[in-house]
Short mmCIF file of C-alpha atoms and ligand atoms in Angstrom, two decimals:
data_model
loop_
_atom_site.label_atom_id
_atom_site.label_comp_id
_atom_site.label_asym_id
_atom_site.label_seq_id
_atom_site.Cartn_x
_atom_site.Cartn_y
_atom_site.Cartn_z
CA MET A 11 103.02 148.95 162.56
CA GLY A 12 106.79 148.36 163.20
CA ALA A 13 110.23 149.93 162.60
CA PRO A 14 111.81 149.38 159.26
CA GLY A 15 112.95 145.69 159.11
CA ALA A 16 110.50 144.50 161.83
CA GLY A 17 108.75 142.19 159.49
CA LYS A 18 105.64 144.21 158.67
CA GLY A 19 105.43 143.24 155.10
CA THR A 20 105.83 139.46 155.73
CA GLN A 21 103.44 139.33 158.60
CA ALA A 22 100.95 141.60 156.85
CA GLY A 23 100.69 139.05 154.02
CA ALA A 24 100.02 136.20 156.49
CA LEU A 25 97.40 138.22 158.32
CA ALA A 26 95.51 139.26 155.30
CA ASP A 27 95.51 135.65 153.97
CA ARG A 28 94.17 134.50 157.36
CA TYR A 29 91.28 136.90 157.24
CA GLY A 30 90.71 136.80 153.59
CA VAL A 31 91.19 140.54 153.09
CA PRO A 32 93.61 142.46 150.86
CA ALA A 33 96.94 143.66 152.26
CA ILE A 34 97.57 147.23 151.36
CA SER A 35 101.18 148.26 151.51
CA THR A 36 101.96 151.90 150.80
CA GLY A 37 105.63 151.04 150.51
CA ASP A 38 104.73 148.50 147.80
CA ILE A 39 102.55 150.83 145.93
CA PHE A 40 105.29 153.50 145.93
CA ARG A 41 107.85 150.98 144.79
CA HIS A 42 105.63 149.77 141.98
CA ASN A 43 105.11 153.36 140.79
CA ILE A 44 108.92 154.11 140.97
CA LYS A 45 109.63 150.98 138.94
CA ASN A 46 107.11 151.95 136.21
CA GLU A 47 108.20 155.67 136.29
CA THR A 48 104.71 156.96 136.77
CA PRO A 49 104.23 160.62 137.75
CA LEU A 50 103.75 159.46 141.31
CA GLY A 51 106.86 157.27 141.09
CA LEU A 52 108.94 160.21 139.74
CA LYS A 53 107.68 162.41 142.53
CA VAL A 54 108.49 160.05 145.46
CA LYS A 55 111.67 158.35 144.28
CA ALA A 56 114.17 160.77 145.79
CA ILE A 57 112.17 161.06 149.06
CA ILE A 58 112.06 157.38 149.56
CA GLU A 59 115.67 156.78 148.63
CA ALA A 60 116.65 159.38 151.27
CA GLY A 61 114.70 157.50 153.85
CA ASP A 62 112.12 160.21 154.39
CA TYR A 63 108.31 160.11 154.39
CA VAL A 64 106.23 160.91 151.41
CA PRO A 65 104.06 163.90 152.12
CA ASP A 66 100.90 163.01 154.02
CA GLU A 67 98.48 164.44 151.37
CA THR A 68 100.08 162.33 148.68
CA THR A 69 100.05 159.16 150.71
CA GLU A 70 96.54 159.75 151.95
CA GLU A 71 95.23 160.23 148.54
CA ILE A 72 96.65 156.86 147.38
CA VAL A 73 95.28 155.01 150.36
CA ALA A 74 91.89 156.54 149.87
CA ASP A 75 91.85 155.52 146.24
CA ARG A 76 92.87 152.02 147.10
CA LEU A 77 90.28 151.58 149.91
CA ARG A 78 87.54 152.62 147.59
CA GLU A 79 88.21 149.57 145.34
CA PRO A 80 85.53 146.82 145.76
CA ASP A 81 87.88 144.16 147.15
CA CYS A 82 88.27 146.35 150.34
CA ALA A 83 84.56 146.35 151.08
CA PRO A 84 84.68 143.34 153.44
CA GLY A 85 87.71 144.58 155.19
CA PHE A 86 91.41 145.25 154.66
CA LEU A 87 94.77 145.22 156.25
CA LEU A 88 96.98 148.31 156.06
CA ASP A 89 100.73 147.73 156.07
CA GLY A 90 102.82 150.93 156.57
CA PHE A 91 99.92 153.17 157.03
CA PRO A 92 99.27 155.39 159.02
CA ARG A 93 102.77 156.59 159.86
CA THR A 94 102.15 160.06 161.06
CA MET A 95 99.48 161.62 163.32
CA HIS A 96 98.12 163.47 160.27
CA GLN A 97 97.57 160.11 158.61
CA VAL A 98 95.87 158.80 161.69
CA ARG A 99 93.36 161.65 161.76
CA PHE A 100 92.81 161.17 158.05
CA LEU A 101 92.13 157.39 158.52
CA ASP A 102 89.79 158.06 161.49
CA ARG A 103 87.91 160.55 159.37
CA TYR A 104 87.78 158.21 156.42
CA LEU A 105 86.62 155.21 158.35
CA ALA A 106 83.99 157.30 160.23
CA GLU A 107 82.50 158.48 156.90
CA GLN A 108 82.22 154.83 155.84
CA GLY A 109 80.65 153.77 159.10
CA ALA A 110 83.66 151.51 159.64
CA ALA A 111 86.37 151.19 162.35
CA LEU A 112 89.60 149.49 162.95
CA ASP A 113 89.60 146.16 164.70
CA ALA A 114 93.18 146.14 165.84
CA VAL A 115 96.53 147.81 165.40
CA VAL A 116 99.38 145.23 165.41
CA SER A 117 102.81 146.52 166.34
CA LEU A 118 105.82 144.30 165.70
CA HIS A 119 108.57 144.97 168.24
CA VAL A 120 112.16 144.05 167.54
CA ASP A 121 115.39 145.15 169.12
CA PRO A 122 116.85 148.01 167.06
CA GLU A 123 120.28 146.40 166.81
CA ALA A 124 118.70 143.33 165.23
CA LEU A 125 116.78 145.56 162.80
CA VAL A 126 119.87 147.06 161.19
CA GLU A 127 121.23 143.55 160.66
CA ARG A 128 118.09 142.38 159.09
CA LEU A 129 117.85 145.29 156.75
CA LEU A 130 121.53 144.99 155.58
CA ASP A 131 120.77 141.32 154.91
CA ARG A 132 117.69 142.27 152.93
CA ALA A 133 119.65 144.76 150.96
CA GLN A 134 121.80 141.96 149.68
CA LYS A 135 118.87 139.69 148.92
CA GLU A 136 116.42 142.08 147.52
CA GLY A 137 118.51 145.01 146.41
CA ARG A 138 116.02 147.67 147.64
CA ALA A 139 117.41 151.16 147.00
CA ASP A 140 116.52 152.31 150.46
CA ASP A 141 118.32 149.48 152.23
CA ASN A 142 121.75 150.97 152.47
CA GLU A 143 123.23 151.89 155.87
CA GLU A 144 122.79 155.67 155.63
CA THR A 145 119.20 155.42 154.57
CA ILE A 146 118.41 152.72 157.11
CA ARG A 147 119.61 155.01 159.94
CA ARG A 148 117.52 157.82 158.63
CA ARG A 149 114.42 155.48 158.41
CA MET A 150 114.98 154.41 161.90
CA GLU A 151 115.18 158.03 163.08
CA VAL A 152 112.04 159.03 161.13
CA TYR A 153 110.22 156.06 162.51
CA ALA A 154 111.19 156.87 166.18
CA GLY A 155 110.30 160.57 165.78
CA GLN A 156 107.12 160.34 163.75
CA THR A 157 105.62 156.94 163.90
CA ALA A 158 106.50 155.47 167.34
CA PRO A 159 104.35 158.09 169.02
CA LEU A 160 101.31 156.74 167.30
CA LEU A 161 101.54 153.53 169.41
CA SER A 162 100.37 155.38 172.50
CA TYR A 163 97.42 156.89 170.58
CA TYR A 164 96.31 153.47 169.54
CA GLU A 165 96.92 152.09 173.01
CA ASP A 166 94.74 154.74 174.47
CA GLU A 167 92.02 153.70 171.85
CA GLY A 168 92.24 150.11 173.14
CA LEU A 169 93.43 148.86 169.71
CA LEU A 170 97.10 148.14 170.14
CA VAL A 171 98.30 144.49 169.96
CA GLU A 172 102.05 144.56 170.77
CA VAL A 173 103.73 141.49 169.26
CA ASP A 174 107.35 140.40 169.93
CA GLY A 175 108.91 140.32 166.51
CA THR A 176 111.92 138.19 167.37
CA GLY A 177 112.23 134.66 166.23
CA SER A 178 111.53 132.88 163.01
CA VAL A 179 108.85 134.17 160.61
CA ASP A 180 106.56 131.18 161.67
CA GLU A 181 107.10 131.82 165.34
CA VAL A 182 106.20 135.54 165.01
CA ARG A 183 103.14 134.72 162.86
CA GLN A 184 101.74 132.20 165.37
CA ARG A 185 102.38 134.64 168.29
CA MET A 186 100.49 137.33 166.34
CA PHE A 187 97.56 134.99 165.54
CA ASP A 188 97.28 133.83 169.09
CA GLN A 189 97.29 137.42 170.50
CA LEU A 190 94.60 138.41 168.04
CA ASP A 191 92.48 135.41 168.80
CA GLU A 192 92.64 136.32 172.50
CA ARG A 193 91.05 139.65 171.61
CA ARG A 194 88.04 138.19 169.88
CA PRO A 195 84.83 138.72 171.78
P1 LIG B 9 109.99 149.80 155.74
O1 LIG B 9 109.00 150.06 156.82
O2 LIG B 9 110.56 148.46 155.78
O3 LIG B 9 111.07 150.83 155.64
P2 LIG B 9 107.95 150.25 153.61
O4 LIG B 9 107.84 149.46 152.37
O5 LIG B 9 106.76 150.14 154.51
O6 LIG B 9 109.30 149.84 154.30
O7 LIG B 9 108.19 151.81 153.27
C1 LIG B 9 109.34 152.16 152.40
C2 LIG B 9 109.25 153.73 152.27
O8 LIG B 9 107.97 154.24 151.62
C3 LIG B 9 109.26 154.53 153.63
O9 LIG B 9 110.63 154.61 154.11
C4 LIG B 9 108.66 155.85 153.09
O10 LIG B 9 109.69 156.64 152.48
C5 LIG B 9 107.61 155.47 152.17
N1 LIG B 9 106.28 155.27 152.89
C6 LIG B 9 105.60 154.09 153.00
N2 LIG B 9 104.48 154.27 153.64
C7 LIG B 9 104.40 155.61 153.97
C8 LIG B 9 103.51 156.41 154.67
N3 LIG B 9 102.35 155.90 155.27
N4 LIG B 9 103.70 157.79 154.76
C9 LIG B 9 104.83 158.28 154.23
N5 LIG B 9 105.78 157.58 153.56
C10 LIG B 9 105.56 156.24 153.33
#
């Protein structure tokens, strides 16, 4: 978990490689569908470009479909999901049905000022449609309102690993690996 621009996608890839599990990014799935103009893509394009969240039911269905694929059997890493309390409850229920559970919830923490800078920088490099200043502000607001509260839920569950997301990609990755290693029984 982490605010927009906190480095979720980058570090999710590193984490998934380390544990040999697939990284499942809801944002990537949506962008892929938008690019290919699928029915799902057409449905979510305007929502994402405005910086709002895709409806829970739609997002949950996509995640459930993806988790049922055989490469997820040994484990998986979710990037950008859950983002609402509704999605948290959905995931809890889904995992319970599978007799599975989360091992950890990693939250990347970065100063909000630095985040806007990073996102504007990414806008120039990657040209993502939702990386313009107005949408960035909206995404920050939505994150603070809907997603930040999930951190205390996962903290109460004893799953939260809060990682300082400032510094280079390598530094953050190492910090995250070290903190996860400390949790190992
Ligand atoms: P970032 O966190 O950097 O903004 P993501 O790639 O994780 O980027 O997500 C991009 C957009 O996709 C979000 O702003 C939102 O509109 C949509 N999205 C991704 N994951 C979810 C989710 N779990 N629930 C609802 N909408 C989502």
